[in-house]
């Protein structure tokens, strides 16, 4: 297909000549970055296939169980595959873990006891965890069960405040929670290497402290995972990276035998633990999604790098910036006004394969302390490994963009977002001059 034919197809889908040309100029410079991303995907693809082969995944594993779900071969094998990929003793991978917040809450509540203290040495955790911990009073929070919480903020440059972390670790400190991804913040995301240094520091003070990493959005972005550098537990959602866009629900906890066992007894019941929990019909999608996850994550990463470079060139603050190495799939773009944030999200929505005809608006979403606008026209509702954008409607009016099951679709979505800003007069045509 010739360049002009592509241009015409984009034009038919609402992308002007100027936006198309601008996007292409940005994209042409990204080849070395994309090659690097493909190398990581290749490494992770081999890691996943190798783990599936070593665990002897068979056709029978793709079938599910019902009822109690005793002797669920597919479930048990999948958990062994996850443990191999993350190089952990064990893993819990279940459709009964309803989302990322649930997985994290489960890991915390099952491994903390009354009188224990939880420490976040990386500042405020993800919004929904505030209610899990009880930072914002909430029914059933850890605070209600007598688990206290301490937090050490990052230094102004985004690095760890080792001096105060050392002081914050006390006799009651039982678990340290480290959020890998920036989430809805404008701090940098941590690399696996940085997380390893922090864990080594904590273990150097008290080796028995459990180090948990909120791995949401980080899986398969690098060639190693936090569990390769000392994390006792890594926790995440299957409707993000490791589900590869196919998992319709679910969460995972991979970690030490004891941590995972505690989580299993809390997920189902003391005495029953991991032995129950029917997999119903989701296993084939869990396996196939995991198989696709390295390349799907790579597509999302390419989209993030493209968006960073495109909006940076237009003069907006972007985190990470266009050149930085990546440790998660999230791209933050600070627009500074609610109108621009809303226009961006509406552009992303208009690029979706599902629900492209609806217009997203800000709403009061449970678990968040301000209105949030979400653009997602996804096959799996709320899936953020699919092309999606979220923005809390509060200063600095930053949008968090992520996902894209294919790079081509991510590119289209980003061009649509820019077109939406142009159409609303928020980005003048003169700014698209090359
Ligand atoms: C998405 C996310 C969560 C919560 O996951 P949900 O599936 O939305 O409940 C927690 N932490 C981080 C860093 C996340 O990105």
Coordinates of C-alpha atoms and ligand atoms in Angstrom, one line a residue:
X1 CA 0.0 0.0 0.0
X2 CA 1.3 3.4 -0.9
X3 CA 1.7 6.3 1.5
X4 CA -1.0 8.2 -0.2
X5 CA -3.5 5.3 0.1
X6 CA -2.8 5.2 3.9
X7 CA -3.2 8.9 4.1
X8 CA -6.6 8.6 2.4
X9 CA -7.7 5.8 4.8
X10 CA -6.7 8.1 7.7
X11 CA -8.6 10.9 6.1
X12 CA -11.7 8.8 5.8
X13 CA -11.4 8.1 9.5
X14 CA -11.2 11.8 10.4
X15 CA -7.4 12.4 10.5
X16 CA -6.4 15.6 8.6
X17 CA -3.4 15.7 6.3
X18 CA -1.6 17.9 8.8
X19 CA -2.1 15.6 11.8
X20 CA -1.2 12.6 9.7
X21 CA 2.0 14.2 8.4
X22 CA 2.9 15.5 11.9
X23 CA 2.4 12.0 13.4
X24 CA 4.6 10.4 10.6
X25 CA 7.4 12.9 11.2
X26 CA 7.4 11.9 14.9
X27 CA 7.2 8.2 14.2
X28 CA 10.0 8.1 11.6
X29 CA 12.5 9.1 14.4
X30 CA 11.5 6.3 16.7
X31 CA 12.9 3.3 14.9
X32 CA 15.8 2.6 17.3
X33 CA 13.4 2.8 20.3
X34 CA 11.0 0.4 18.7
X35 CA 13.8 -2.0 17.9
X36 CA 14.8 -2.0 21.6
X37 CA 11.1 -2.6 22.6
X38 CA 11.0 -5.6 20.2
X39 CA 14.1 -7.1 21.7
X40 CA 12.6 -7.0 25.2
X41 CA 9.4 -8.6 23.8
X42 CA 11.4 -11.3 22.1
X43 CA 13.1 -12.1 25.4
X44 CA 9.8 -12.2 27.3
X45 CA 8.1 -14.2 24.6
X46 CA 10.8 -16.9 25.0
X47 CA 10.4 -16.7 28.8
X48 CA 6.7 -17.3 28.6
X49 CA 6.9 -20.1 26.1
X50 CA 9.7 -21.8 28.0
X51 CA 7.7 -21.7 31.2
X52 CA 4.6 -23.1 29.5
X53 CA 6.7 -25.9 28.0
X54 CA 8.5 -26.7 31.3
X55 CA 5.1 -26.9 33.1
X56 CA 3.8 -29.2 30.3
X57 CA 0.7 -27.1 29.5
X58 CA -1.6 -29.5 27.7
X59 CA -4.8 -29.2 25.9
X60 CA -6.6 -30.5 29.0
X61 CA -5.3 -27.4 30.9
X62 CA -7.5 -25.2 28.7
X63 CA -10.7 -26.7 30.0
X64 CA -12.3 -25.5 33.2
X65 CA -14.0 -26.8 36.3
X66 CA -17.2 -25.8 38.0
X67 CA -18.6 -26.0 41.5
X68 CA -15.8 -26.3 44.1
X69 CA -13.2 -26.7 41.5
X70 CA -11.2 -29.4 43.2
X71 CA -8.3 -30.8 41.2
X72 CA -8.4 -28.1 38.6
X73 CA -5.4 -29.1 36.4
X74 CA -5.5 -26.0 34.3
X75 CA -5.6 -23.7 37.2
X76 CA -2.8 -25.5 39.0
X77 CA -0.6 -25.6 35.9
X78 CA -1.2 -21.9 35.1
X79 CA -0.2 -21.0 38.7
X80 CA 3.0 -23.0 38.1
X81 CA 3.6 -21.2 34.8
X82 CA 3.3 -17.8 36.6
X83 CA 5.7 -18.9 39.3
X84 CA 8.2 -19.9 36.7
X85 CA 7.9 -16.7 34.7
X86 CA 8.3 -14.6 37.9
X87 CA 10.9 -16.9 39.4
X88 CA 8.9 -17.3 42.6
X89 CA 8.2 -20.3 44.7
X90 CA 4.5 -20.1 44.1
X91 CA 1.6 -18.1 42.6
X92 CA -2.1 -17.5 42.9
X93 CA -3.8 -16.7 39.6
X94 CA -7.6 -16.6 39.8
X95 CA -10.7 -15.2 38.2
X96 CA -12.0 -14.8 41.8
X97 CA -9.5 -12.0 42.3
X98 CA -11.7 -9.4 40.7
X99 CA -9.2 -6.6 39.9
X100 CA -5.8 -5.2 40.7
X101 CA -7.1 -3.4 43.9
X102 CA -8.5 -6.7 45.1
X103 CA -5.3 -8.5 44.4
X104 CA -3.3 -5.9 46.4
X105 CA -5.9 -5.8 49.2
X106 CA -5.7 -9.6 49.4
X107 CA -1.9 -9.7 49.5
X108 CA -1.9 -7.0 52.3
X109 CA -4.8 -8.3 54.4
X110 CA -3.6 -11.9 54.3
X111 CA 0.0 -11.1 55.3
X112 CA -0.6 -8.5 57.9
X113 CA -2.0 -9.1 61.4
X114 CA -3.4 -6.7 64.1
X115 CA -0.6 -4.6 65.6
X116 CA 1.6 -4.8 62.4
X117 CA 2.7 -1.7 60.5
X118 CA 2.6 -1.3 56.8
X119 CA 5.2 1.1 55.3
X120 CA 5.2 2.7 51.9
X121 CA 8.7 4.1 51.2
X122 CA 7.6 5.5 47.8
X123 CA 5.0 8.1 48.8
X124 CA 1.3 7.9 48.5
X125 CA 0.0 4.7 47.0
X126 CA -2.6 4.3 44.1
X127 CA -5.9 6.1 44.9
X128 CA -7.9 2.9 45.5
X129 CA -5.4 1.6 48.0
X130 CA -6.1 4.6 50.3
X131 CA -9.3 3.0 51.3
X132 CA -7.8 -0.5 51.6
X133 CA -5.2 0.9 54.0
X134 CA -7.5 3.3 55.7
X135 CA -5.7 6.5 54.8
X136 CA -9.2 7.6 53.9
X137 CA -11.5 6.0 56.5
X138 CA -13.3 3.1 54.9
X139 CA -15.3 0.1 56.0
X140 CA -13.2 -3.0 56.3
X141 CA -9.9 -1.2 55.9
X142 CA -6.6 -2.4 57.4
X143 CA -6.9 0.4 59.9
X144 CA -10.1 -1.0 61.2
X145 CA -8.2 -4.3 61.9
X146 CA -5.5 -2.5 63.9
X147 CA -2.9 -2.4 61.1
X148 CA -1.1 1.0 61.1
X149 CA 0.4 2.7 58.2
X150 CA 3.4 4.8 57.6
X151 CA 4.6 6.6 54.5
X152 CA 7.9 8.1 53.5
X153 CA 7.6 10.5 50.6
X154 CA 10.1 10.5 47.7
X155 CA 12.7 13.3 47.6
X156 CA 12.0 16.3 45.3
X157 CA 14.0 14.6 42.5
X158 CA 11.8 11.5 42.7
X159 CA 14.5 9.3 44.4
X160 CA 14.1 7.3 47.6
X161 CA 14.6 9.1 50.9
X162 CA 16.8 6.4 52.4
X163 CA 17.5 8.4 55.6
X164 CA 13.8 8.7 56.5
X165 CA 13.0 5.2 55.3
X166 CA 15.6 3.9 57.7
X167 CA 14.0 5.9 60.5
X168 CA 10.5 4.7 59.6
X169 CA 11.3 1.0 59.9
X170 CA 10.4 0.0 63.4
X171 CA 9.7 -3.2 65.4
X172 CA 6.2 -3.4 64.2
X173 CA 7.1 -2.9 60.5
X174 CA 5.9 -6.1 58.9
X175 CA 5.4 -5.3 55.2
X176 CA 6.8 -2.8 52.8
X177 CA 4.7 -1.9 49.8
X178 CA 6.4 -0.5 46.7
X179 CA 4.4 0.7 43.8
X180 CA 6.4 0.2 40.6
X181 CA 4.2 2.4 38.3
X182 CA 3.5 6.1 38.8
X183 CA -0.3 5.4 38.7
X184 CA -2.2 8.8 38.8
X185 CA 0.9 10.7 39.8
X186 CA 3.5 12.7 38.0
X187 CA 6.5 11.0 39.7
X188 CA 8.7 8.7 37.7
X189 CA 8.1 5.0 37.5
X190 CA 10.7 2.9 39.1
X191 CA 13.0 0.6 37.2
X192 CA 13.4 -3.0 38.4
X193 CA 17.0 -2.1 39.3
X194 CA 15.8 0.8 41.5
X195 CA 13.3 -1.4 43.2
X196 CA 16.0 -4.0 43.8
X197 CA 18.2 -1.4 45.5
X198 CA 15.3 -0.3 47.7
X199 CA 14.5 -3.9 48.7
X200 CA 18.2 -4.5 49.5
X201 CA 18.2 -1.5 51.7
X202 CA 15.0 -2.6 53.6
X203 CA 16.3 -6.2 54.0
X204 CA 19.6 -4.9 55.2
X205 CA 17.8 -3.4 58.1
X206 CA 15.4 -6.2 58.8
X207 CA 15.6 -9.3 56.5
X208 CA 12.2 -10.6 57.8
X209 CA 10.2 -7.6 56.4
X210 CA 8.0 -8.7 53.6
X211 CA 8.6 -6.6 50.4
X212 CA 5.6 -6.5 48.2
X213 CA 5.6 -4.8 44.8
X214 CA 2.5 -3.5 43.1
X215 CA 3.5 -4.6 39.6
X216 CA 0.4 -3.2 37.8
X217 CA 1.4 -2.0 34.3
X218 CA 5.0 -3.1 34.7
X219 CA 4.9 -6.8 33.6
X220 CA 7.0 -7.6 30.6
X221 CA 8.2 -4.0 30.1
X222 CA 11.7 -5.0 31.1
X223 CA 13.5 -8.4 30.8
X224 CA 13.3 -8.9 34.5
X225 CA 10.6 -8.5 37.1
X226 CA 10.8 -7.2 40.7
X227 CA 10.7 -10.8 42.0
X228 CA 14.1 -11.2 40.3
X229 CA 15.5 -8.6 42.6
X230 CA 14.3 -9.7 46.0
X231 CA 10.5 -8.9 46.1
X232 CA 8.7 -11.4 48.3
X233 CA 5.5 -10.8 46.4
X234 CA 4.6 -9.2 43.0
X235 CA 0.9 -8.4 42.5
X236 CA -1.1 -7.3 39.5
X237 CA -4.2 -7.3 37.4
X238 CA -5.0 -9.6 34.5
X239 CA -6.9 -6.9 32.7
X240 CA -3.6 -5.1 32.4
X241 CA -0.3 -6.4 30.9
X242 CA -0.2 -10.2 31.8
X243 CA -3.7 -10.9 30.5
X244 CA -2.6 -9.9 27.0
X245 CA -6.0 -8.3 26.3
X246 CA -7.8 -11.7 26.4
X247 CA -8.2 -12.4 30.1
X248 CA -11.8 -11.2 30.9
X249 CA -11.1 -10.8 34.7
X250 CA -8.6 -11.8 37.3
X251 CA -5.5 -11.0 39.3
X252 CA -2.3 -12.6 40.4
X253 CA 0.0 -12.8 43.3
X254 CA 3.4 -14.4 42.7
X255 CA 5.8 -14.8 45.6
X256 CA 7.2 -16.9 48.4
X257 CA 5.3 -20.1 49.4
X258 CA 4.2 -18.6 52.7
X259 CA 3.0 -15.3 51.3
X260 CA 1.0 -17.0 48.6
X261 CA -0.4 -19.6 51.0
X262 CA -1.6 -16.8 53.3
X263 CA -3.3 -15.1 50.4
X264 CA -5.0 -18.3 49.3
X265 CA -6.5 -18.9 52.8
X266 CA -7.8 -15.4 52.8
X267 CA -9.2 -15.5 49.2
X268 CA -11.3 -18.6 49.9
X269 CA -11.3 -19.7 53.5
X270 CA -9.1 -21.0 56.3
X271 CA -8.8 -24.7 55.8
X272 CA -9.7 -24.6 52.1
X273 CA -7.1 -22.2 50.6
X274 CA -6.1 -22.8 47.1
X275 CA -7.8 -26.2 46.7
X276 CA -11.1 -24.5 45.8
X277 CA -12.1 -21.9 43.2
X278 CA -13.4 -23.2 39.9
X279 CA -11.8 -21.7 36.9
X280 CA -15.1 -21.9 34.9
X281 CA -14.4 -21.2 31.3
X282 CA -11.6 -18.6 31.5
X283 CA -8.4 -20.7 31.4
X284 CA -7.9 -20.7 27.7
X285 CA -8.0 -16.9 27.7
X286 CA -5.7 -16.7 30.7
X287 CA -3.1 -18.9 28.9
X288 CA -3.5 -17.4 25.5
X289 CA -3.5 -13.9 26.9
X290 CA -0.3 -14.7 28.8
X291 CA 1.2 -16.0 25.6
X292 CA 0.4 -12.8 23.8
X293 CA 1.3 -10.5 26.7
X294 CA 4.9 -9.8 25.8
X295 CA 4.0 -8.5 22.3
X296 CA 0.8 -6.8 23.4
X297 CA 2.9 -5.0 26.1
X298 CA 5.4 -4.0 23.4
X299 CA 2.6 -2.5 21.3
X300 CA 1.4 -0.5 24.2
X301 CA 4.9 0.7 24.9
X302 CA 5.4 1.8 21.3
X303 CA 2.1 3.8 21.7
X304 CA 3.4 5.4 24.9
X305 CA 6.7 6.4 23.3
X306 CA 4.9 7.8 20.3
X307 CA 2.5 9.8 22.4
X308 CA 5.4 11.1 24.5
X309 CA 7.3 12.3 21.5
X310 CA 4.3 13.8 19.7
X311 CA 3.0 15.8 22.6
X312 CA 6.5 16.8 23.8
X313 CA 7.1 18.3 20.4
X314 CA 3.9 20.2 20.8
X315 CA 5.3 21.8 24.0
X316 CA 3.4 19.8 26.7
X317 CA 5.0 18.3 29.7
X318 CA 5.2 14.6 29.3
X319 CA 6.2 11.9 31.9
X320 CA 8.3 9.9 30.9
X321 CA 9.8 12.3 28.4
X322 CA 10.4 11.3 24.8
X323 CA 13.9 9.9 25.4
X324 CA 13.7 8.2 28.8
X325 CA 13.8 4.5 29.2
X326 CA 10.4 2.9 30.1
X327 CA 9.4 0.9 33.2
X328 CA 5.7 0.8 32.7
X329 CA 3.2 1.4 29.8
X330 CA 1.6 4.6 31.2
X331 CA 2.2 7.9 29.5
X332 CA 1.3 11.1 31.4
X333 CA 0.7 14.2 29.4
X334 CA 0.0 17.4 31.3
X335 CA -2.4 19.7 29.5
X336 CA -3.1 22.2 32.2
X337 CA -6.8 22.6 31.5
X338 CA -9.9 20.4 31.9
X339 CA -11.0 21.2 28.3
X340 CA -7.9 19.7 26.8
X341 CA -7.9 16.6 29.0
X342 CA -11.5 16.0 28.0
X343 CA -10.8 16.6 24.3
X344 CA -7.9 14.1 24.5
X345 CA -10.0 11.4 26.1
X346 CA -12.8 11.9 23.6
X347 CA -10.3 11.5 20.8
X348 CA -9.1 8.2 22.2
X349 CA -12.7 7.0 22.6
X350 CA -13.4 7.9 19.0
X351 CA -10.6 5.6 17.9
X352 CA -12.0 2.5 19.7
X353 CA -13.2 -0.7 18.0
X354 CA -16.1 -0.8 20.5
X355 CA -18.3 2.2 21.6
X356 CA -16.5 4.6 19.4
X357 CA -19.8 6.5 18.9
X358 CA -20.2 7.4 22.6
X359 CA -18.7 10.5 24.2
X360 CA -17.0 10.0 27.6
X361 CA -17.7 12.6 30.3
X362 CA -16.2 13.1 33.8
X363 CA -18.0 11.2 36.6
X364 CA -17.7 10.3 40.3
X365 CA -16.0 7.0 40.2
X366 CA -16.0 4.8 43.3
X367 CA -12.6 4.8 45.1
X368 CA -11.4 8.1 43.7
X369 CA -11.4 11.4 45.4
X370 CA -12.1 13.6 42.4
X371 CA -14.1 13.3 39.2
X372 CA -12.5 11.0 36.6
X373 CA -12.9 10.9 32.9
X374 CA -12.2 7.5 31.2
X375 CA -11.9 6.7 27.6
X376 CA -12.2 3.1 26.8
X377 CA -13.8 1.3 24.0
X378 CA -12.6 -2.1 25.0
X379 CA -13.6 -5.7 24.3
X380 CA -13.1 -6.3 28.1
X381 CA -14.9 -3.7 30.1
X382 CA -12.4 -1.4 31.9
X383 CA -9.4 -3.2 30.4
X384 CA -6.5 -0.8 30.4
X385 CA -4.1 -2.9 28.3
X386 CA -6.5 -2.0 25.6
X387 CA -6.2 1.6 24.2
X388 CA -7.5 3.8 27.0
X389 CA -7.0 7.0 28.8
X390 CA -7.9 8.2 32.3
X391 CA -7.7 11.6 33.9
X392 CA -8.7 12.8 37.3
X393 CA -10.3 16.2 36.8
X394 CA -7.9 18.1 39.1
X395 CA -4.7 20.1 38.7
X396 CA -2.3 19.7 37.0
X397 CA -4.9 18.3 34.5
X398 CA -2.7 15.5 33.4
X399 CA -4.0 12.6 31.3
X400 CA -2.8 9.1 31.8
X401 CA -2.7 7.2 28.5
X402 CA -2.1 3.5 28.2
X403 CA -2.6 0.4 26.2
X404 CA -3.1 -0.6 22.6
X405 CA -3.4 -4.3 21.7
X406 CA -1.6 -3.5 18.5
X407 CA 0.8 -0.7 17.7
X408 CA -1.1 0.3 14.6
X409 CA -4.2 0.9 16.7
X410 CA -2.3 2.8 19.4
X411 CA -1.0 5.1 16.7
X412 CA -4.4 5.7 15.3
X413 CA -5.8 6.5 18.8
X414 CA -3.0 9.0 19.4
X415 CA -3.6 10.7 16.1
X416 CA -7.3 10.8 16.9
X417 CA -6.5 12.5 20.3
X418 CA -4.5 15.2 18.6
X419 CA -7.1 15.6 15.9
X420 CA -9.7 16.1 18.7
X421 CA -7.5 18.9 20.3
X422 CA -7.1 20.5 16.8
X423 CA -10.8 20.3 16.1
X424 CA -11.7 22.0 19.4
X425 CA -9.2 24.8 18.7
X426 CA -7.0 23.8 21.6
X427 CA -4.0 23.1 19.4
X428 CA -3.6 25.7 16.6
X429 CA -2.9 24.4 13.1
X430 CA 0.2 26.5 13.0
X431 CA 1.7 24.3 15.8
X432 CA 1.6 21.4 13.4
X433 CA 4.2 23.0 11.1
X434 CA 7.1 20.6 10.6
Ligands
LIG1 C1 -4.6 -0.3 38.0 C2 -3.7 -0.2 39.2 C3 -4.2 -0.6 40.5 C4 -5.6 -1.1 40.7 O1 -6.0 -2.0 39.8 P1 -7.6 -2.1 39.4 O2 -7.6 -3.3 38.6 O3 -7.9 -0.8 38.7 O4 -8.3 -2.2 40.7 C5 -3.3 -0.5 41.5 N1 -2.0 0.0 41.4 C6 -1.6 0.4 40.2 C7 -0.2 1.0 40.1 C8 -2.4 0.4 39.1 O5 -2.0 0.8 37.9

